[in-house]
Coordinates of C-alpha atoms in Angstrom, one line a residue:
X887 CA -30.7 18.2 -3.2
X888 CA -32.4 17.2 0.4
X889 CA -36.4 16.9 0.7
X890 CA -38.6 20.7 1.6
X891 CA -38.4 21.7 4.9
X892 CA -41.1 20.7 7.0
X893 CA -41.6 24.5 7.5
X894 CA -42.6 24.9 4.2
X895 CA -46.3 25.0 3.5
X896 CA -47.6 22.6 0.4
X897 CA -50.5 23.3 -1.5
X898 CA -52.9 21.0 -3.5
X899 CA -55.3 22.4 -6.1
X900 CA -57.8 20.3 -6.8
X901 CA -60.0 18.5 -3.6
X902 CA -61.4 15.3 -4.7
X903 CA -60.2 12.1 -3.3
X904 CA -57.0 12.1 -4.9
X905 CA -56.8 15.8 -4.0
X906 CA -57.5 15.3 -0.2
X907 CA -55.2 12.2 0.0
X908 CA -52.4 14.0 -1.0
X909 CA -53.0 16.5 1.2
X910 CA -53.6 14.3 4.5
X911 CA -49.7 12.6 3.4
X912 CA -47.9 16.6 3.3
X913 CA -49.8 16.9 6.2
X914 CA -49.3 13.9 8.8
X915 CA -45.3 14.5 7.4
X916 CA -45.6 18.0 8.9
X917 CA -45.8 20.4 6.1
X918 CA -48.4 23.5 7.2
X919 CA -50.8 22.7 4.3
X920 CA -53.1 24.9 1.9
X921 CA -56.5 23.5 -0.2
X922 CA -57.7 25.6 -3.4
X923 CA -60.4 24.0 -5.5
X924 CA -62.3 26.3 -8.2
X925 CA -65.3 25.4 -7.0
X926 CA -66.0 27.8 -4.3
X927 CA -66.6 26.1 -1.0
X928 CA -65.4 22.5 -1.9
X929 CA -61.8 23.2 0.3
X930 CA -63.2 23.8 3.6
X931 CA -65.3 20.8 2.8
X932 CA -62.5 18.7 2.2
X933 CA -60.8 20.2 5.0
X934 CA -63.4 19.1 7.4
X935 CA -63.5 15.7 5.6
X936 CA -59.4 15.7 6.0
X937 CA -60.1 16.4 9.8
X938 CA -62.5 13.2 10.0
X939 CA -59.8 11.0 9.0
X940 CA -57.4 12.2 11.4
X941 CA -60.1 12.0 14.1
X942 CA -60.2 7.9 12.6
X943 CA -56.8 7.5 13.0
X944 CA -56.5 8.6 16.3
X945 CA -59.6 6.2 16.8
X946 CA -57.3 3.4 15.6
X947 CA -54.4 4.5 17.7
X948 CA -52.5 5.6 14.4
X949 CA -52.2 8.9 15.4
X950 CA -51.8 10.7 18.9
X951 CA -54.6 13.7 19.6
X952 CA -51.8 16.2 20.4
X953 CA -50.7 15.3 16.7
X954 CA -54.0 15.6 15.7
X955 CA -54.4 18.9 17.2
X956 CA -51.3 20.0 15.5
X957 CA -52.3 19.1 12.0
X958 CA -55.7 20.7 12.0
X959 CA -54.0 24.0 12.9
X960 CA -51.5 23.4 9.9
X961 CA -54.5 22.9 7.1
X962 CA -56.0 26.1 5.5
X963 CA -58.5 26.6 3.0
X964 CA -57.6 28.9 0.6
X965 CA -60.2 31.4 -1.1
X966 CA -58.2 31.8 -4.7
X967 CA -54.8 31.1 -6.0
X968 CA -53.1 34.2 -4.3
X969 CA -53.4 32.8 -1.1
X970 CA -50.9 29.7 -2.2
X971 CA -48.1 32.1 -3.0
X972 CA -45.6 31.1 -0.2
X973 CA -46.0 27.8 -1.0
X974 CA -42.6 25.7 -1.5
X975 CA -44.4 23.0 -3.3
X976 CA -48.0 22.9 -5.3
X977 CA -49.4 19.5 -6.1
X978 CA -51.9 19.5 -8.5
X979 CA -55.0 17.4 -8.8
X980 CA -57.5 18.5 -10.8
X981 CA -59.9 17.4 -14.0
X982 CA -57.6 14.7 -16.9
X983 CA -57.4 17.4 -19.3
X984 CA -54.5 19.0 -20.7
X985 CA -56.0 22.4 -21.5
X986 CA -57.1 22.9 -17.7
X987 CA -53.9 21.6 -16.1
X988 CA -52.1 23.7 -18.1
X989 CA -54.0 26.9 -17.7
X990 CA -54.0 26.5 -13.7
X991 CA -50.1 26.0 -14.3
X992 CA -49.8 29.3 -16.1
X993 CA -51.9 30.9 -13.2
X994 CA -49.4 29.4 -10.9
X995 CA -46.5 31.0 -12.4
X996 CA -48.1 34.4 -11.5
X997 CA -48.2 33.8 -7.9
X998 CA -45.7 31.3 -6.8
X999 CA -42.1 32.2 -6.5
X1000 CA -39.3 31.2 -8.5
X1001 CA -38.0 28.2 -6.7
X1002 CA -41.5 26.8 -6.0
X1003 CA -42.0 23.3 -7.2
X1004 CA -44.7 22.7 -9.2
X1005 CA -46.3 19.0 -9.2
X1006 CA -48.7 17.4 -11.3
X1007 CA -50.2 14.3 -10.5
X1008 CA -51.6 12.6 -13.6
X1009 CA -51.9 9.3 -14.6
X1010 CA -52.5 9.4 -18.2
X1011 CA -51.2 12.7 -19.7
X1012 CA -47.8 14.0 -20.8
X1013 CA -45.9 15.6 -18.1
X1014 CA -43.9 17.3 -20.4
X1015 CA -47.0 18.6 -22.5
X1016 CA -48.3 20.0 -18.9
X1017 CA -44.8 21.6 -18.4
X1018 CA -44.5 22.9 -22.1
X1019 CA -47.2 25.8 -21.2
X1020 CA -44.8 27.1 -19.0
X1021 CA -42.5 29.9 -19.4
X1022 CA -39.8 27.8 -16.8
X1023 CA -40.5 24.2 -17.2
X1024 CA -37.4 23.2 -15.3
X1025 CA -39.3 23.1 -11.7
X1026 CA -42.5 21.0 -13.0
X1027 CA -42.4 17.3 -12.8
X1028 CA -45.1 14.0 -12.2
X1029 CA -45.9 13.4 -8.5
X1030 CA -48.1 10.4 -9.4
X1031 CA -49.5 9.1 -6.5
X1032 CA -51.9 5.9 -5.8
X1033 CA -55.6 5.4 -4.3
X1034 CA -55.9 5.7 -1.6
X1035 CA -53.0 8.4 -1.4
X1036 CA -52.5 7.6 2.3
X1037 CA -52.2 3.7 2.0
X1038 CA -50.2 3.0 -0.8
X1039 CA -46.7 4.0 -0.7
X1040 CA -45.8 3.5 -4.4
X1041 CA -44.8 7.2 -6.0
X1042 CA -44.0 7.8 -9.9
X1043 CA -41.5 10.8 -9.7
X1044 CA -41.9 11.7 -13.4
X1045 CA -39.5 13.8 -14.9
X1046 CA -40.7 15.7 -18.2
X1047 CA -38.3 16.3 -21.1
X1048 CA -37.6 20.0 -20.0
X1049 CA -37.4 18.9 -16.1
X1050 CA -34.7 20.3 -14.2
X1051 CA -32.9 17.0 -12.5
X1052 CA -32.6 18.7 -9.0
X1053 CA -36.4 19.3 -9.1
X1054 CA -37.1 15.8 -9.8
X1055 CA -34.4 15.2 -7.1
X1056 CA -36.1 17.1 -4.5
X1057 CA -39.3 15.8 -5.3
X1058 CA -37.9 12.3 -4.7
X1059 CA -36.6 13.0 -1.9
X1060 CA -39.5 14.6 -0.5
X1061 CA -41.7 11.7 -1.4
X1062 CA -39.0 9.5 0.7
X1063 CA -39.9 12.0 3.8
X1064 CA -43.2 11.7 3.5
X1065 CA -42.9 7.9 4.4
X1066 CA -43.6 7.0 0.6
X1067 CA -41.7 4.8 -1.6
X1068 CA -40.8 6.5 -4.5
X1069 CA -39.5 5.4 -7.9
X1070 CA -38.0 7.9 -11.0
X1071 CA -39.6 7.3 -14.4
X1072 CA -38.9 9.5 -17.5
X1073 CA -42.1 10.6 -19.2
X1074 CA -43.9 7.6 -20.8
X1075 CA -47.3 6.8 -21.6
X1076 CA -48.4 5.3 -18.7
X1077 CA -45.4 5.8 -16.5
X1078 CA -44.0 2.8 -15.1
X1079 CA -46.9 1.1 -13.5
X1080 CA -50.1 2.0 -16.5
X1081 CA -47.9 1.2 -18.9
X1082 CA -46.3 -2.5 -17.6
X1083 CA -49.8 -3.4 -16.4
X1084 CA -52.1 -3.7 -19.5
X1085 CA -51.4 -7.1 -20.5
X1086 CA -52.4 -8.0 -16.6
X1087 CA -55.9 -7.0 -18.3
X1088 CA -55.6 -7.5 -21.7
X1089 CA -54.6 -11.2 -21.7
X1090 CA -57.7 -12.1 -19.7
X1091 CA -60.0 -10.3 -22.0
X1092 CA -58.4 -12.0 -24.5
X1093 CA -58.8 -15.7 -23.6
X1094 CA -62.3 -14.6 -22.6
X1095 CA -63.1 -13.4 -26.0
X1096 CA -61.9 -16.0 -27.4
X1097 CA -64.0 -18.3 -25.3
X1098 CA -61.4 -20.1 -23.9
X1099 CA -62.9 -19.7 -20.3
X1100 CA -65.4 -17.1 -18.3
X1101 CA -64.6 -14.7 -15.6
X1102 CA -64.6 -16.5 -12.9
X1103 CA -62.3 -19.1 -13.7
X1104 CA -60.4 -16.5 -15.3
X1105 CA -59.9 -14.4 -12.4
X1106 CA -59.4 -17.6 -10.0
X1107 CA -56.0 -18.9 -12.2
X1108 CA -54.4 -15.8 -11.9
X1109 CA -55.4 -15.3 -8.2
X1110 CA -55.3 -19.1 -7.1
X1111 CA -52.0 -20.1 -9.8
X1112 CA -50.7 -16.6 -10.6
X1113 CA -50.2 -15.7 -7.1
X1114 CA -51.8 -12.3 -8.3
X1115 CA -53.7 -10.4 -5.3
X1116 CA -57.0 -10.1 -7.5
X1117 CA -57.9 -11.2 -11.1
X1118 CA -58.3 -8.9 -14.0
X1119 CA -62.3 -9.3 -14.1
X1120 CA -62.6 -8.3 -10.4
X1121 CA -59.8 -5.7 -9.9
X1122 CA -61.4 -3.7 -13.3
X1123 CA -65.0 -4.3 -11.6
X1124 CA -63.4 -2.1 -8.5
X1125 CA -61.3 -0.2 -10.2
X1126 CA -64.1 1.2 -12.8
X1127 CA -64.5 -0.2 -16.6
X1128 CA -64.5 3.5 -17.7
X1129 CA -61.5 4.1 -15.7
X1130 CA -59.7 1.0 -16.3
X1131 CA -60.6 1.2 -20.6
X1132 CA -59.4 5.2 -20.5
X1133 CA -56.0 3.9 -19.3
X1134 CA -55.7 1.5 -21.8
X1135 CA -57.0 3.8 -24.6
X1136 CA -54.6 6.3 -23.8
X1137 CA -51.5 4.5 -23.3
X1138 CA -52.7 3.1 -26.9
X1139 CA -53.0 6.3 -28.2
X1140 CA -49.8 7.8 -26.7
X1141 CA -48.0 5.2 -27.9
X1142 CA -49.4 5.5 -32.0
X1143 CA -51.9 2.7 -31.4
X1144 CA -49.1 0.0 -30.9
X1145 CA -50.7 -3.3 -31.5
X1146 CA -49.4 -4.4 -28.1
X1147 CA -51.3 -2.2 -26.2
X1148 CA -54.9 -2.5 -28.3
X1149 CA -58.1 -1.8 -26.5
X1150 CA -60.4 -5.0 -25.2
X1151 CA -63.7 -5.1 -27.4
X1152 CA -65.2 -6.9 -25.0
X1153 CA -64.5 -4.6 -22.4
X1154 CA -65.4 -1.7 -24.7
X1155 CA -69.0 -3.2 -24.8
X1156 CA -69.2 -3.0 -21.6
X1157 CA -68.5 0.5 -20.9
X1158 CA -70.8 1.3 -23.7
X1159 CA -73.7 -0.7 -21.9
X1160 CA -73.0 1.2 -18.8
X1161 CA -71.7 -2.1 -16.7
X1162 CA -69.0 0.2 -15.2
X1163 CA -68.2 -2.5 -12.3
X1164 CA -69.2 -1.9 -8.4
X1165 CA -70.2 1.4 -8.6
X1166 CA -73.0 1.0 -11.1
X1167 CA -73.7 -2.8 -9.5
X1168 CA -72.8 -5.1 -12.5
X1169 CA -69.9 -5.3 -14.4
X1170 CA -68.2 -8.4 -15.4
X1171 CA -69.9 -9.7 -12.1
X1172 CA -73.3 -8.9 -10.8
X1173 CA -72.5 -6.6 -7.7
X1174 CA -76.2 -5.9 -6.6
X1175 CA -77.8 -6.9 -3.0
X1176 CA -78.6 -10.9 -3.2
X1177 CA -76.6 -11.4 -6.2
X1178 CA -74.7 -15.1 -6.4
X1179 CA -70.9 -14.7 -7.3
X1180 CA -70.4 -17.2 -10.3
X1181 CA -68.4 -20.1 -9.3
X1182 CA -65.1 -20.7 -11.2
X1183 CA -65.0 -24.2 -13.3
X1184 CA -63.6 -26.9 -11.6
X1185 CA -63.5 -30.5 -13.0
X1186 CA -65.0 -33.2 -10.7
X1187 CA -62.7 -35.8 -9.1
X1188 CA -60.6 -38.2 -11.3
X1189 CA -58.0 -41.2 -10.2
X1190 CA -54.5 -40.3 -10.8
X1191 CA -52.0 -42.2 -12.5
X1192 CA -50.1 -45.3 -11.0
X1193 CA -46.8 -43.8 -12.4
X1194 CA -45.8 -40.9 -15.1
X1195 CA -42.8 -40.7 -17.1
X1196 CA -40.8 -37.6 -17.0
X1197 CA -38.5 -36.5 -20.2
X1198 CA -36.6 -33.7 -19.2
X1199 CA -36.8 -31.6 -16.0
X1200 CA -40.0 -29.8 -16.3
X1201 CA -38.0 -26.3 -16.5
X1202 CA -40.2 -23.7 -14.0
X1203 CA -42.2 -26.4 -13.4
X1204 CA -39.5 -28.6 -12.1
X1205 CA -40.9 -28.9 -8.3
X1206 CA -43.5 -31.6 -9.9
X1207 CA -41.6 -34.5 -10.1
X1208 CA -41.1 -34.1 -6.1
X1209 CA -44.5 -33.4 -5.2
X1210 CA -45.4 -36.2 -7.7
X1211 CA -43.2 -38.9 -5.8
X1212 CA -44.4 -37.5 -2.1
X1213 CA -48.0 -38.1 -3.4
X1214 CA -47.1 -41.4 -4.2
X1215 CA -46.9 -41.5 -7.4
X1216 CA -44.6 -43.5 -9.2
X1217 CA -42.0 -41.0 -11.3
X1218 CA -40.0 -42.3 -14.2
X1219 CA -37.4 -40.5 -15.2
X1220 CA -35.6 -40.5 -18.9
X1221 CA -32.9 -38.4 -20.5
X1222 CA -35.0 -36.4 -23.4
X1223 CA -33.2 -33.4 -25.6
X1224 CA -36.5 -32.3 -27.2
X1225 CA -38.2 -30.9 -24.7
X1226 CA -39.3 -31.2 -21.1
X1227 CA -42.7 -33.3 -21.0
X1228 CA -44.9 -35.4 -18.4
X1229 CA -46.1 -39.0 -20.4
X1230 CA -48.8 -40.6 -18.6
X1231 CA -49.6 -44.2 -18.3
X1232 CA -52.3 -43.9 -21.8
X1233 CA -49.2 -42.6 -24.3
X1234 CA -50.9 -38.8 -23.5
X1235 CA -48.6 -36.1 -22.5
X1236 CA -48.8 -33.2 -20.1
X1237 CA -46.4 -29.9 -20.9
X1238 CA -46.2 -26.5 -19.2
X1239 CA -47.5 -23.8 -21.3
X1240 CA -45.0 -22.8 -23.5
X1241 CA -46.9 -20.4 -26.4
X1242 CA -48.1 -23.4 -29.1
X1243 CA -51.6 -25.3 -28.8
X1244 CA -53.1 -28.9 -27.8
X1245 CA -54.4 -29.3 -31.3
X1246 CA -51.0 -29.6 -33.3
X1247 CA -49.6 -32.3 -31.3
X1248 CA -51.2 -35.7 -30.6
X1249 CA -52.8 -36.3 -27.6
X1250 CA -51.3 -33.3 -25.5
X1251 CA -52.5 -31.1 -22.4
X1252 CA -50.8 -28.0 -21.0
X1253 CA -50.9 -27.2 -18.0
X1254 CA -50.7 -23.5 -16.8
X1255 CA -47.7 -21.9 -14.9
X1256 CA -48.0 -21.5 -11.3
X1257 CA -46.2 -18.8 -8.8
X1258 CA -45.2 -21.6 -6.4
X1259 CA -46.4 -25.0 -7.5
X1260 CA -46.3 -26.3 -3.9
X1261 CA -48.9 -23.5 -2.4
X1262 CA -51.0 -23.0 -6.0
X1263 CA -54.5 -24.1 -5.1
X1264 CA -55.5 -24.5 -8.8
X1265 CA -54.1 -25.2 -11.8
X1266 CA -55.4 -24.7 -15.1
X1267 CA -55.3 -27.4 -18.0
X1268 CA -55.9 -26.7 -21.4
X1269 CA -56.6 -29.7 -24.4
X1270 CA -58.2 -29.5 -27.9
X1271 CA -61.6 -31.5 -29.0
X1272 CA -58.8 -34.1 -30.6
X1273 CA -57.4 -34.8 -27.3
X1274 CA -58.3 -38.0 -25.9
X1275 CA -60.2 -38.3 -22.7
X1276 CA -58.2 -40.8 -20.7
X1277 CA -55.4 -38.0 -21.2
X1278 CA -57.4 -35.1 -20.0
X1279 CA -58.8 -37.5 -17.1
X1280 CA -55.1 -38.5 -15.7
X1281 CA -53.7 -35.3 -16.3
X1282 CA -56.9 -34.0 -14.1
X1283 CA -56.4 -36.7 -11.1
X1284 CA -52.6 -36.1 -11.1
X1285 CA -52.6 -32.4 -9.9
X1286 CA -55.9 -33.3 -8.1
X1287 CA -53.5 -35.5 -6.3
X1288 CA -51.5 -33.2 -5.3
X1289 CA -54.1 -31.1 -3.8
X1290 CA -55.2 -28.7 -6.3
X1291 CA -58.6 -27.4 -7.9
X1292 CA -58.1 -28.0 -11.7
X1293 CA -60.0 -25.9 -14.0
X1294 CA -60.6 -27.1 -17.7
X1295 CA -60.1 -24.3 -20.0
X1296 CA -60.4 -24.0 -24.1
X1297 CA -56.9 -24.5 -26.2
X1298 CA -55.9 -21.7 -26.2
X1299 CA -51.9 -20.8 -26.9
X1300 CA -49.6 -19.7 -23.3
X1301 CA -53.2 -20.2 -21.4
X1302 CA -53.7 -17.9 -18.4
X1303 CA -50.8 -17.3 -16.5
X1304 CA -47.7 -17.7 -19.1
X1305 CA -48.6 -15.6 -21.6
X1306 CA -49.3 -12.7 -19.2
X1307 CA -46.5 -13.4 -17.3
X1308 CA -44.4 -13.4 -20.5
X1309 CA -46.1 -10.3 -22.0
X1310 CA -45.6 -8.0 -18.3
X1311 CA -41.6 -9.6 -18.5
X1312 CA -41.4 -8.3 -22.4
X1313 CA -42.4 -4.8 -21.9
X1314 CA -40.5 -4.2 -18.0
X1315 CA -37.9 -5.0 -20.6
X1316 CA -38.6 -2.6 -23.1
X1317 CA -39.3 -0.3 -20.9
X1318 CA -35.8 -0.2 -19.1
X1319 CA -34.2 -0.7 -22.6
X1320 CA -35.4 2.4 -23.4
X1321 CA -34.9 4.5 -20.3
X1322 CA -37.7 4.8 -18.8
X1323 CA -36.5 3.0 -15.0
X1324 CA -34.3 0.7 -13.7
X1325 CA -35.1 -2.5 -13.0
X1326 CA -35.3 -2.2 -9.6
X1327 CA -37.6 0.6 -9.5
X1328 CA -39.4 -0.7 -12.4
X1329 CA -39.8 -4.1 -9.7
X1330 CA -41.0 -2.2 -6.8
X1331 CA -43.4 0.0 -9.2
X1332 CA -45.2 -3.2 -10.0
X1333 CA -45.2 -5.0 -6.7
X1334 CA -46.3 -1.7 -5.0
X1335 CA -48.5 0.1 -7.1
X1336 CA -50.3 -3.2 -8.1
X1337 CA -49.5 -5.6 -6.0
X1338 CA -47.7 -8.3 -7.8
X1339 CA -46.6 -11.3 -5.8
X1340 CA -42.9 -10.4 -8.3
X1341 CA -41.6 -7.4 -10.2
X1342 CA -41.3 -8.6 -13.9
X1343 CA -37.5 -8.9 -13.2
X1344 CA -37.8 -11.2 -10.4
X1345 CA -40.3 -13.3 -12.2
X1346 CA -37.7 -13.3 -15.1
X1347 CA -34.7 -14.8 -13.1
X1348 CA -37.1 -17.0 -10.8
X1349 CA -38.8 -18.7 -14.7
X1350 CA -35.0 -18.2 -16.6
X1351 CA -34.1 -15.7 -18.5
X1352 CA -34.7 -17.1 -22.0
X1353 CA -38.3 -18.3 -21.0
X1354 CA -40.1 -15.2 -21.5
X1355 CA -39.2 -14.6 -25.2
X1356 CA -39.8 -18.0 -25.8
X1357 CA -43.1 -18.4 -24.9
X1358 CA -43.4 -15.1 -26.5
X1359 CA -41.8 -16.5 -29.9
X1360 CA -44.0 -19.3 -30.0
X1361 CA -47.4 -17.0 -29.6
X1362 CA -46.1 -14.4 -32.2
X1363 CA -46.3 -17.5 -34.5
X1364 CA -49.6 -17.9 -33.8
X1365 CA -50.6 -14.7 -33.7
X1366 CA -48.3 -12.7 -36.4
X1367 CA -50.4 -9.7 -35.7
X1368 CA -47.3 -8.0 -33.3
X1369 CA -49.0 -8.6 -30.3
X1370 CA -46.8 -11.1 -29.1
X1371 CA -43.4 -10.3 -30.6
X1372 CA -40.8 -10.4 -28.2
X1373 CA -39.3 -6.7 -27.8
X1374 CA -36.0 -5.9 -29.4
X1375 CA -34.7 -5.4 -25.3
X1376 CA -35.9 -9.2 -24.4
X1377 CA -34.4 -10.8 -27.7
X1378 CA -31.0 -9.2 -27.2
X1379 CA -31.1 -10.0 -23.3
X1380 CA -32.3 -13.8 -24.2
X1381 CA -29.8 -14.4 -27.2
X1382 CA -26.7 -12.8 -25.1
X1383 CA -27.9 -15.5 -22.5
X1384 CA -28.0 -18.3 -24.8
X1385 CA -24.8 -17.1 -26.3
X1386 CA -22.9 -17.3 -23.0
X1387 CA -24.5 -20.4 -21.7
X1388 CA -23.4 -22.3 -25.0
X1389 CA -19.9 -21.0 -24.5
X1390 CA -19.4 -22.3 -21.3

């Protein structure tokens, strides 16, 4: 099954953003193009608005005049639903609610012809609910497509439970034409992308509710350690609280409020107070004219350590010992079977984040896992109030030493970056496990549709595969709530792993 014919003329119902950026993408491809919206006059406005963008692009040298030209005399307005009747493909775009979407399907039916593909492009509902109100489901799948449409390339080809697999086929393929990257999902809550992505958010809320740190330094681990493009606190400020909790919510809902996927309190509050992020002015952060942008914690200087000890290799975190040495630190090394540990020159020790907490060991700081320990510009330590200070002050002037920011954050179990690393690894698991994607489109999902420096898979073989569920083992201990209990999918694919390596 090949991609539509650039002959054939696509519709879009619906002309909001969304609506117009889809259109602008079927449009630039080729396709002759049509606009409905219910509201009567709102497609020639997008239209026009359509034009103005292609007039940008020529401005920007993205797009030739002639081509221009050409595309303007493809666009129509249409004045009701008749007038999208030789349409080859209708993309929908309208209001999140299941009733609407599936009476303008029904419509739809009336006028289209047979082979006409029908598209909806939701992010949070069923596709196959959509497609149940309709007397051929077979031709209806997800078209999900990103903000801003004609930027980001990602495309969730969502096949419903009744979808016909050369539909979803051509729809892929006609993505592909359209310059898009496409990836095939079945029909989850949340897709591939909503539904990987929570912990991203809920793991920040979380060690901010527990008072483990504030936004700022929150958001500056995951951006400055993680390697993540943005933190949570910020991208939800752009994004939209409201938008960003009605995600979460649903995919909670859809999924029979799984404990895993629990709403944020703390972010819940804030919708509630009307702190909706940039577009009301304060959010997490204070967005209005002259505000100050709070300033992430970061300990003041400290001497490093003449020497540390190393037991073990340091696992993920096993670039250290070089950087260490080239820093000039003295590194001795010692054969240990229990574990992989820093000591430093006061009998205090310094461990990667591995799921368990400061305050049942003696004298112990974590320290957070970093993307690439060689270009992180902060790392985040974590110690209890029993810890002793000469330990948190070398374990500070060590990675000050080697050139990083260090931010001081409460004792709290996987810290910052681990345990949402670990969580996003869990469910890309799960999520393959049980058919949703492949890992390779479940990889390119996350790194396109979110921007994440890894898919979950390639943070998985970079960290080893039994890492994940181990961290994850070691927080479900301390929080036997389900939250952190590794999926079936992870403990199978860890064990089989273990059970081959002690073979060998």
């Amino acid at each position: 099954m090949t991609a539509l014919d650039l002959s054939s003329p696509v519709a879009v119902v619906g002309t909001g953003t969304m609506g117009q950026g889809i259109a602008q993408v079927a449009l630039v491809a080729g396709h002759p193009v049509r606009l409905y919206d219910a509201v009567p006059d709102r497609a020639r406005e997008a239209a026009a608005a359509i034009g103005a963008r292609l007039d940008r692009l020529v401005e920007k040298g993205r797009l030739t005049a002639a081509d221009r030209d050409a595309a303007r005399a493809r666009l129509r307005p249409a004045d009701d639903l008749a007038g999208l009747a030789d349409c080859a493909l209708v993309v929908e775009a309208v209001l999140e609610r299941l009733d609407v979407k599936q009476e303008l399907f029904r419509a739809l039916e009336d006028v289209v012809s047979p082979d006409c593909l029908l598209a909806t492009n939701t992010s949070s509902l069923s596709v196959t609910a959509i497609g149940g109100a309709l007397s051929h489901p077979g031709r209806f799948v997800g078209l999900h497509f990103f903000n801003p449409a004609p930027l980001l390339p990602l495309v969730e080809v969502v096949s419903g439970f009744a979808t016909d697999v050369t539909s979803a086929t051509r729809a892929y393929e006609t993505a592909r034409a359209w310059g898009k990257t496409p990836v095939a999902c079945a029909d989850t809550p949340g897709f591939i992308v909503n539904r990987i992505a929570r912990p991203f958010y809920a793991e920040a809320f979380a060690v901010y509710e527990a008072q483990a740190a504030d936004p700022a330094t929150i958001d500056a681990v995951l951006r400055e350690s993680g390697g993540f493009r943005m933190g949570a606190f910020e991208l939800t400020d752009l994004i939209g609280q409201d938008v960003n909790e009605s995600v979460t919510h649903s995919v909670w809902q859809s999924f029979f409020q799984d404990v895993r996927f629990t709403p944020s309190l703390a972010q819940r509050r804030l919708v509630e107070s009307g702190r909706l992020g940039r577009k009301t002015g304060r959010g997490w952060y204070d967005h209005r004219e002259g505000a100050e942008r709070p300033e992430p914690h970061t300990a003041e200087k400290r001497q490093p350590p003449a020497y540390v000890v190393a037991e073990g290799d340091l696992g993920p975190a096993s670039e250290l010992l070089a950087m260490i040495r080239e820093a000039g630190i003295q590194v001795r090394e010692e054969d240990e079977d229990n574990g992989s540990r820093l000591v430093l020159p006061g009998g205090g020790q310094l461990a990667l984040a591995d799921g368990q907490t400061s305050v049942e060991f003696r004298d112990v700081v974590y320290f957070d896992l970093a993307l690439d320990y060689r270009k992180a510009t902060r790392i985040a330590l974590s110690a209890s109030q029993d810890t002793g200070a000469r330990t948190v002050s070398e374990a500070t002037g060590l990675f000050q030493a080697l050139g990083k920011d260090v931010s001081l954050i409460g004792d709290v179990p996987g810290m910052i970056v681990a345990r949402t690393v670990a969580r996003i690894i869990d469910l890309a698991h799960d999520a393959v496990a049980k058919g949703v994607a492949t890992e390779e489109d479940v990889d390119t999902a996350m790194r396109l549709g979110v921007n994440y420096p890894l898919g979950p898979f390639e943070w998985s073989r970079r960290l080893g595969r039994t890492w994940a569920c181990s961290v994850l083992d070691d927080l479900h201990q301390r929080d036997p709530s389900g939250r952190y209990a590794p999926s079936l999918a992870l403990y199978r694919h860890s064990f089989a792993t273990e059970k081959r390596e002690g073979a060998s």
